């Protein structure tokens, strides 16, 4: 399976958060699963830390770098097509991170791992919770 991790799923897995389903824990840990991560998730993580909604030790940058080493992911590079697609897709809200992540999943033909109900209800977006 080719899986794009939504920001909260990436964080929950790395922080061993009990909100992550057993199915997703198993899929993420499975060596046959191809894991992808958007740079938008890094950006969102930094914002969450800046707003003190999460605490990452020893500091945000080091935590991110260590996490990227500890959980092997492919970088889902942003490009012009994803930027255009992010504005064309039908979402009920304007959250830029959700738009970029959903467009990235579509562009790279990935299943999005998310529990965000704004995304899981979309019939055109393959998701797993």
mmCIF file of C-alpha atoms in Angstrom:
data_model
loop_
_atom_site.group_PDB
_atom_site.id
_atom_site.type_symbol
_atom_site.label_atom_id
_atom_site.label_comp_id
_atom_site.label_asym_id
_atom_site.label_seq_id
_atom_site.Cartn_x
_atom_site.Cartn_y
_atom_site.Cartn_z
ATOM 1 C CA UNK A 1 0.000 0.000 0.000
ATOM 2 C CA UNK A 2 1.120 3.557 -0.774
ATOM 3 C CA UNK A 3 0.131 5.754 2.155
ATOM 4 C CA UNK A 4 0.321 9.529 2.587
ATOM 5 C CA UNK A 5 0.363 10.320 6.296
ATOM 6 C CA UNK A 6 -1.751 13.278 7.329
ATOM 7 C CA UNK A 7 0.055 15.469 9.855
ATOM 8 C CA UNK A 8 -1.845 14.202 12.897
ATOM 9 C CA UNK A 9 -1.326 10.564 11.890
ATOM 10 C CA UNK A 10 2.435 11.113 11.523
ATOM 11 C CA UNK A 11 2.581 12.822 14.908
ATOM 12 C CA UNK A 12 0.329 10.282 16.636
ATOM 13 C CA UNK A 13 2.446 7.386 15.373
ATOM 14 C CA UNK A 14 5.738 8.944 16.425
ATOM 15 C CA UNK A 15 4.396 10.123 19.790
ATOM 16 C CA UNK A 16 2.660 6.763 20.457
ATOM 17 C CA UNK A 17 -0.688 8.500 20.817
ATOM 18 C CA UNK A 18 -3.519 6.108 21.686
ATOM 19 C CA UNK A 19 -5.880 7.882 19.262
ATOM 20 C CA UNK A 20 -4.138 6.068 16.394
ATOM 21 C CA UNK A 21 -6.074 2.968 15.370
ATOM 22 C CA UNK A 22 -4.482 -0.444 15.596
ATOM 23 C CA UNK A 23 -5.011 -0.877 11.863
ATOM 24 C CA UNK A 24 -3.016 2.253 11.071
ATOM 25 C CA UNK A 25 -0.278 1.366 13.569
ATOM 26 C CA UNK A 26 0.111 -1.978 11.824
ATOM 27 C CA UNK A 27 0.052 -0.480 8.334
ATOM 28 C CA UNK A 28 2.635 2.175 9.203
ATOM 29 C CA UNK A 29 4.905 -0.395 10.881
ATOM 30 C CA UNK A 30 4.555 -2.857 7.983
ATOM 31 C CA UNK A 31 7.789 -2.787 5.931
ATOM 32 C CA UNK A 32 5.787 -3.397 2.745
ATOM 33 C CA UNK A 33 3.832 -0.152 3.212
ATOM 34 C CA UNK A 34 5.282 2.733 1.221
ATOM 35 C CA UNK A 35 5.015 5.764 3.500
ATOM 36 C CA UNK A 36 4.846 9.291 2.124
ATOM 37 C CA UNK A 37 4.919 12.641 3.930
ATOM 38 C CA UNK A 38 4.193 16.109 2.602
ATOM 39 C CA UNK A 39 6.421 19.077 3.492
ATOM 40 C CA UNK A 40 3.128 20.675 4.542
ATOM 41 C CA UNK A 41 3.084 18.261 7.501
ATOM 42 C CA UNK A 42 6.464 19.562 8.619
ATOM 43 C CA UNK A 43 5.146 23.124 8.314
ATOM 44 C CA UNK A 44 1.997 22.227 10.294
ATOM 45 C CA UNK A 45 4.076 20.526 12.995
ATOM 46 C CA UNK A 46 6.224 23.625 13.422
ATOM 47 C CA UNK A 47 3.101 25.784 13.711
ATOM 48 C CA UNK A 48 1.602 23.439 16.329
ATOM 49 C CA UNK A 49 4.820 23.661 18.350
ATOM 50 C CA UNK A 50 4.978 27.453 17.988
ATOM 51 C CA UNK A 51 1.397 27.699 19.273
ATOM 52 C CA UNK A 52 2.377 25.349 22.141
ATOM 53 C CA UNK A 53 -0.283 22.820 21.139
ATOM 54 C CA UNK A 54 2.452 20.164 21.144
ATOM 55 C CA UNK A 55 5.826 19.979 22.866
ATOM 56 C CA UNK A 56 8.672 18.352 20.985
ATOM 57 C CA UNK A 57 11.991 17.609 22.660
ATOM 58 C CA UNK A 58 14.784 18.611 22.670
ATOM 59 C CA UNK A 59 13.400 21.239 20.253
ATOM 60 C CA UNK A 60 11.108 21.207 17.250
ATOM 61 C CA UNK A 61 13.775 21.140 14.526
ATOM 62 C CA UNK A 62 15.799 18.373 16.135
ATOM 63 C CA UNK A 63 12.670 16.338 16.869
ATOM 64 C CA UNK A 64 11.569 16.611 13.232
ATOM 65 C CA UNK A 65 14.994 15.632 11.909
ATOM 66 C CA UNK A 66 15.212 12.631 14.268
ATOM 67 C CA UNK A 67 11.683 11.590 13.398
ATOM 68 C CA UNK A 68 12.427 11.700 9.678
ATOM 69 C CA UNK A 69 15.385 9.387 10.340
ATOM 70 C CA UNK A 70 13.419 7.029 12.608
ATOM 71 C CA UNK A 71 10.389 6.602 10.352
ATOM 72 C CA UNK A 72 11.381 6.227 6.737
ATOM 73 C CA UNK A 73 9.079 8.222 4.466
ATOM 74 C CA UNK A 74 9.225 9.447 0.923
ATOM 75 C CA UNK A 75 8.972 13.197 0.531
ATOM 76 C CA UNK A 76 5.850 14.075 -1.446
ATOM 77 C CA UNK A 77 7.344 17.085 -3.154
ATOM 78 C CA UNK A 78 5.094 20.032 -3.842
ATOM 79 C CA UNK A 79 4.939 21.247 -7.407
ATOM 80 C CA UNK A 80 2.978 23.601 -9.639
ATOM 81 C CA UNK A 81 0.389 20.951 -10.514
ATOM 82 C CA UNK A 82 -0.346 20.238 -6.856
ATOM 83 C CA UNK A 83 -0.693 23.973 -6.176
ATOM 84 C CA UNK A 84 -3.222 24.308 -9.006
ATOM 85 C CA UNK A 85 -5.042 21.123 -8.002
ATOM 86 C CA UNK A 86 -5.290 22.329 -4.386
ATOM 87 C CA UNK A 87 -7.599 25.100 -5.582
ATOM 88 C CA UNK A 88 -9.615 22.917 -7.986
ATOM 89 C CA UNK A 89 -10.578 20.133 -5.599
ATOM 90 C CA UNK A 90 -13.968 20.248 -3.929
ATOM 91 C CA UNK A 91 -13.543 20.750 -0.184
ATOM 92 C CA UNK A 92 -16.112 22.158 2.195
ATOM 93 C CA UNK A 93 -13.494 24.381 3.839
ATOM 94 C CA UNK A 94 -10.509 26.492 2.871
ATOM 95 C CA UNK A 95 -7.812 25.069 5.190
ATOM 96 C CA UNK A 96 -4.671 25.397 3.042
ATOM 97 C CA UNK A 97 -2.904 22.444 4.665
ATOM 98 C CA UNK A 98 -5.851 20.112 4.020
ATOM 99 C CA UNK A 99 -6.070 21.359 0.451
ATOM 100 C CA UNK A 100 -2.371 20.731 -0.215
ATOM 101 C CA UNK A 101 -2.380 17.328 1.484
ATOM 102 C CA UNK A 102 -5.518 16.156 -0.360
ATOM 103 C CA UNK A 103 -4.146 17.431 -3.677
ATOM 104 C CA UNK A 104 -0.849 15.672 -2.971
ATOM 105 C CA UNK A 105 -2.640 12.367 -2.357
ATOM 106 C CA UNK A 106 -4.536 12.742 -5.639
ATOM 107 C CA UNK A 107 -1.468 13.812 -7.630
ATOM 108 C CA UNK A 108 0.730 10.932 -6.409
ATOM 109 C CA UNK A 109 -2.186 8.428 -6.374
ATOM 110 C CA UNK A 110 -1.766 7.723 -2.656
ATOM 111 C CA UNK A 111 -4.226 6.640 0.027
ATOM 112 C CA UNK A 112 -4.462 9.325 2.690
ATOM 113 C CA UNK A 113 -4.170 8.128 6.289
ATOM 114 C CA UNK A 114 -6.368 10.556 8.225
ATOM 115 C CA UNK A 115 -9.198 10.765 10.719
ATOM 116 C CA UNK A 116 -10.129 14.262 9.568
ATOM 117 C CA UNK A 117 -13.834 13.954 8.776
ATOM 118 C CA UNK A 118 -13.589 16.847 6.333
ATOM 119 C CA UNK A 119 -11.410 14.530 4.238
ATOM 120 C CA UNK A 120 -12.713 11.030 4.985
ATOM 121 C CA UNK A 121 -16.169 11.883 3.600
ATOM 122 C CA UNK A 122 -14.851 12.841 0.157
ATOM 123 C CA UNK A 123 -15.787 10.129 -2.366
ATOM 124 C CA UNK A 124 -12.945 11.070 -4.730
ATOM 125 C CA UNK A 125 -10.216 10.861 -2.060
ATOM 126 C CA UNK A 126 -9.034 7.379 -1.016
ATOM 127 C CA UNK A 127 -8.591 7.442 2.774
ATOM 128 C CA UNK A 128 -7.959 5.028 5.615
ATOM 129 C CA UNK A 129 -8.570 5.683 9.278
#
